[in-house]
C-alpha cells in the first residue's frame, strides 16, 4: 500500500472520529440533579451514561493522537517501521490498525 493511500486512510479515520466526537458532545454535559424532575435511579443511570461517554471520548482523543503520530511518521518516511526496534511492521498489522507504531514483538 502506497504512502498516499495510507495518508488518505488515516485522514478518513481522523474525520470519522472527529465527527463522532462532535456528535457526542451533548452526552457529556452535566447531569440534572433536581430530584423533583428526575428520580434517583434515572439520575444514577444518567450519571453512569455520562461516565461511559466521557471514557469513550477519552479513547477517541487517544486514537486521534495516534492518528496524528502516524501521519507524522508518514511525513518523516518512518511509517510502517517499529518505533522501538526499527523492524518493519507487517502489512496485515497495519491494515488492521494503520496507527500501529510497534511490531507485534515489541507490543507484546
Coordinates of N, CA and C in Angstrom, one line a residue:
X1 N 0.9 -1.2 0.0 CA 0.0 0.0 0.0 C 0.9 1.2 0.0
X2 N 0.7 2.2 -0.9 CA 1.5 3.4 -1.0 C 1.2 4.4 0.1
X3 N 2.2 5.3 0.2 CA 2.1 6.3 1.2 C 0.8 7.2 1.1
X4 N 0.5 7.5 -0.2 CA -0.7 8.3 -0.4 C -2.0 7.6 0.1
X5 N -2.0 6.3 -0.2 CA -3.2 5.6 0.3 C -3.3 5.5 1.8
X6 N -2.1 5.3 2.5 CA -2.1 5.3 4.0 C -2.5 6.7 4.5
X7 N -2.0 7.8 3.8 CA -2.4 9.1 4.2 C -3.9 9.3 4.1
X8 N -4.5 8.9 3.0 CA -5.9 9.1 2.8 C -6.7 8.3 3.9
X9 N -6.3 7.0 4.1 CA -6.9 6.2 5.1 C -6.9 6.8 6.5
X10 N -5.7 7.3 6.9 CA -5.6 7.9 8.2 C -6.4 9.2 8.3
X11 N -6.5 10.0 7.3 CA -7.3 11.2 7.3 C -8.8 10.9 7.4
X12 N -9.2 9.8 6.7 CA -10.6 9.3 6.8 C -10.9 8.9 8.2
X13 N -10.0 8.1 8.8 CA -10.2 7.7 10.2 C -10.3 9.0 11.2
X14 N -9.5 9.9 10.9 CA -9.5 11.1 11.7 C -10.8 11.9 11.6
X15 N -11.2 12.0 10.4 CA -12.5 12.7 10.1 C -13.7 12.0 10.8
X16 N -13.7 10.7 10.7 CA -14.7 9.9 11.3 C -14.8 10.1 12.8
X17 N -13.6 10.0 13.4 CA -13.5 10.2 14.9 C -13.9 11.6 15.3
X18 N -13.5 12.6 14.6 CA -13.9 14.0 14.9 C -15.4 14.2 14.8
X19 N -16.0 13.6 13.8 CA -17.4 13.7 13.6 C -18.1 13.0 14.8
X20 N -17.7 11.8 15.1 CA -18.3 11.1 16.3 C -18.1 12.0 17.6
X21 N -17.0 12.6 17.7 CA -16.7 13.4 18.9 C -17.6 14.6 19.0
X22 N -17.8 15.3 17.9 CA -18.7 16.4 17.9 C -20.1 16.1 18.1
X23 N -20.5 14.9 17.6 CA -21.9 14.4 17.7 C -22.2 14.0 19.2
X24 N -21.1 13.6 19.9 CA -21.3 13.1 21.3 C -21.1 14.2 22.3
X25 N -20.9 15.4 22.0 CA -20.7 16.5 22.9 C -21.9 16.6 23.9
X26 N -23.1 16.5 23.5 CA -24.3 16.6 24.4 C -24.3 15.5 25.4
X27 N -23.8 14.3 25.1 CA -23.9 13.2 26.0 C -22.9 13.4 27.2
X28 N -22.0 14.4 27.1 CA -21.0 14.6 28.2 C -21.4 15.8 29.1
X29 N -22.5 16.4 28.8 CA -22.9 17.6 29.6 C -23.3 17.1 31.0
X30 N -23.3 18.1 31.9 CA -23.6 17.8 33.3 C -25.0 17.2 33.5
X31 N -25.1 16.3 34.4 CA -26.4 15.7 34.7 C -27.3 16.5 35.6
X32 N -28.5 16.7 35.3 CA -29.5 17.4 36.1 C -29.7 16.7 37.5
X33 N -29.5 17.5 38.6 CA -29.5 16.9 39.9 C -30.8 17.2 40.6
X34 N -31.8 17.8 40.0 CA -33.0 18.2 40.6 C -33.9 17.0 40.8
X35 N -34.1 16.5 42.1 CA -34.8 15.3 42.4 C -36.3 15.5 42.1
X36 N -36.8 16.7 42.0 CA -38.2 16.9 41.7 C -38.5 16.6 40.2
X37 N -37.5 16.7 39.4 CA -37.7 16.5 38.0 C -37.2 15.1 37.5
X38 N -36.2 14.5 38.2 CA -35.7 13.2 37.8 C -35.6 12.3 39.0
X39 N -36.0 11.1 38.9 CA -35.9 10.2 40.0 C -34.5 9.8 40.3
X40 N -34.3 9.2 41.5 CA -32.9 8.8 41.9 C -32.3 7.8 40.9
X41 N -33.0 6.8 40.5 CA -32.5 5.7 39.6 C -32.2 6.3 38.3
X42 N -33.1 7.2 37.8 CA -32.9 7.8 36.5 C -31.7 8.7 36.5
X43 N -31.4 9.4 37.6 CA -30.3 10.2 37.8 C -29.0 9.3 37.8
X44 N -29.1 8.2 38.5 CA -27.9 7.3 38.6 C -27.6 6.7 37.2
X45 N -28.7 6.4 36.4 CA -28.5 5.9 35.0 C -27.8 7.0 34.2
X46 N -28.3 8.2 34.4 CA -27.7 9.4 33.6 C -26.3 9.6 34.0
X47 N -25.9 9.5 35.3 CA -24.5 9.7 35.7 C -23.6 8.5 35.1
X48 N -24.2 7.3 35.1 CA -23.4 6.2 34.6 C -23.2 6.4 33.1
X49 N -24.3 6.8 32.4 CA -24.2 7.1 31.0 C -23.2 8.2 30.7
X50 N -23.2 9.2 31.5 CA -22.2 10.3 31.3 C -20.8 9.8 31.5
X51 N -20.6 9.0 32.5 CA -19.2 8.5 32.8 C -18.7 7.6 31.6
X52 N -19.6 6.8 31.1 CA -19.3 6.0 29.9 C -18.9 6.8 28.7
X53 N -19.7 7.9 28.5 CA -19.5 8.8 27.3 C -18.2 9.5 27.5
X54 N -17.8 9.9 28.7 CA -16.5 10.5 28.9 C -15.4 9.6 28.7
X55 N -15.5 8.3 29.0 CA -14.5 7.3 28.8 C -14.3 7.1 27.3
X56 N -15.5 7.0 26.6 CA -15.4 6.8 25.1 C -14.7 8.0 24.5
X57 N -15.0 9.2 25.0 CA -14.4 10.4 24.4 C -12.9 10.4 24.7
X58 N -12.5 9.9 25.8 CA -11.1 9.9 26.1 C -10.4 8.9 25.2
X59 N -11.0 7.7 24.9 CA -10.4 6.8 24.0 C -10.4 7.4 22.6
X60 N -11.4 8.1 22.2 CA -11.4 8.7 20.8 C -10.3 9.7 20.8
X61 N -10.1 10.5 21.8 CA -9.0 11.5 21.8 C -7.6 10.8 21.7
X62 N -7.5 9.7 22.4 CA -6.2 9.0 22.3 C -6.0 8.4 20.9
X63 N -7.1 7.9 20.3 CA -7.0 7.4 18.9 C -6.6 8.6 18.0
X64 N -7.2 9.8 18.2 CA -6.8 10.9 17.3 C -5.3 11.3 17.5
X65 N -4.8 11.2 18.7 CA -3.4 11.4 18.9 C -2.6 10.3 18.2
X66 N -3.0 9.1 18.2 CA -2.3 8.0 17.5 C -2.3 8.3 15.9
X67 N -3.5 8.8 15.4 CA -3.6 9.1 14.0 C -2.6 10.2 13.7
X68 N -2.5 11.2 14.5 CA -1.6 12.4 14.2 C -0.2 11.9 14.2
X69 N 0.2 11.0 15.2 CA 1.5 10.4 15.2 C 1.8 9.6 14.0
X70 N 0.8 8.8 13.5 CA 1.0 8.0 12.3 C 1.2 8.9 11.1
X71 N 0.5 10.0 11.0 CA 0.6 11.0 9.9 C 2.0 11.6 10.0
X72 N 2.5 11.9 11.2 CA 3.8 12.4 11.3 C 4.9 11.4 10.9
X73 N 4.7 10.1 11.2 CA 5.7 9.1 10.8 C 5.6 9.0 9.3
X74 N 4.5 9.2 8.7 CA 4.4 9.1 7.2 C 5.2 10.3 6.6
X75 N 5.0 11.5 7.1 CA 5.8 12.6 6.7 C 7.3 12.4 6.8
X76 N 7.7 11.7 7.8 CA 9.1 11.5 8.1 C 9.7 10.2 7.5
X77 N 8.9 9.6 6.6 CA 9.2 8.3 6.0 C 9.6 7.2 7.0
X78 N 8.9 7.3 8.2 CA 9.2 6.2 9.2 C 7.9 5.4 9.4
X79 N 6.9 5.6 8.6 CA 5.6 4.9 8.8 C 5.9 3.4 8.3
X80 N 5.3 2.5 9.1 CA 5.5 1.1 8.8 C 6.7 0.4 9.5
X81 N 7.4 1.2 10.2 CA 8.6 0.7 11.0 C 8.3 0.9 12.5
X82 N 8.7 -0.1 13.2 CA 8.5 -0.1 14.7 C 9.3 1.0 15.3
X83 N 8.7 1.8 16.2 CA 9.4 2.9 16.8 C 10.3 2.4 17.9
X84 N 10.2 1.1 18.3 CA 11.1 0.6 19.4 C 12.3 -0.1 18.8
X85 N 12.1 -1.0 17.8 CA 13.2 -1.8 17.3 C 13.6 -1.5 15.9
X86 N 12.8 -0.7 15.2 CA 13.1 -0.3 13.8 C 12.7 -1.3 12.8
X87 N 12.3 -2.5 13.2 CA 11.9 -3.5 12.2 C 10.6 -3.1 11.5
X88 N 10.4 -3.7 10.3 CA 9.2 -3.4 9.5 C 8.0 -4.0 10.2
X89 N 6.9 -3.2 10.3 CA 5.6 -3.7 10.8 C 4.9 -4.4 9.7
X90 N 4.5 -5.7 10.0 CA 3.8 -6.4 8.9 C 2.6 -5.7 8.4
X91 N 2.4 -5.8 7.1 CA 1.3 -5.2 6.4 C -0.1 -5.5 7.0
X92 N -0.3 -6.8 7.3 CA -1.6 -7.2 7.9 C -1.8 -6.4 9.2
X93 N -0.8 -6.2 10.0 CA -1.0 -5.4 11.3 C -1.4 -4.0 10.9
X94 N -0.7 -3.4 9.9 CA -1.1 -2.0 9.6 C -2.5 -1.9 8.9
X95 N -2.9 -3.0 8.2 CA -4.2 -2.9 7.6 C -5.3 -3.0 8.7
X96 N -5.0 -3.7 9.8 CA -5.9 -3.8 10.9 C -5.9 -2.5 11.7
X97 N -4.8 -1.9 11.9 CA -4.6 -0.7 12.6 C -3.5 0.2 12.0
X98 N -3.9 1.1 11.1 CA -2.8 1.9 10.5 C -2.1 2.8 11.4
X99 N -2.6 2.9 12.7 CA -1.9 3.8 13.7 C -0.8 3.0 14.5
X100 N -0.7 1.7 14.2 CA 0.2 0.8 14.9 C 1.6 1.4 14.8
X101 N 2.3 1.6 15.9 CA 3.6 2.2 16.0 C 4.7 1.2 16.3
X102 N 4.2 0.0 16.7 CA 5.2 -1.1 17.1 C 4.9 -2.4 16.4
X103 N 5.9 -3.2 16.3 CA 5.7 -4.6 15.7 C 5.0 -5.4 16.8
X104 N 4.5 -6.6 16.5 CA 3.9 -7.4 17.5 C 4.8 -7.8 18.6
X105 N 6.1 -8.1 18.2 CA 7.1 -8.5 19.2 C 7.3 -7.4 20.3
X106 N 7.4 -6.2 19.9 CA 7.7 -5.1 20.8 C 6.4 -4.7 21.5
X107 N 5.2 -4.9 20.9 CA 4.0 -4.6 21.6 C 3.6 -5.5 22.7
X108 N 4.0 -6.8 22.5 CA 3.6 -7.9 23.4 C 4.1 -7.8 24.8

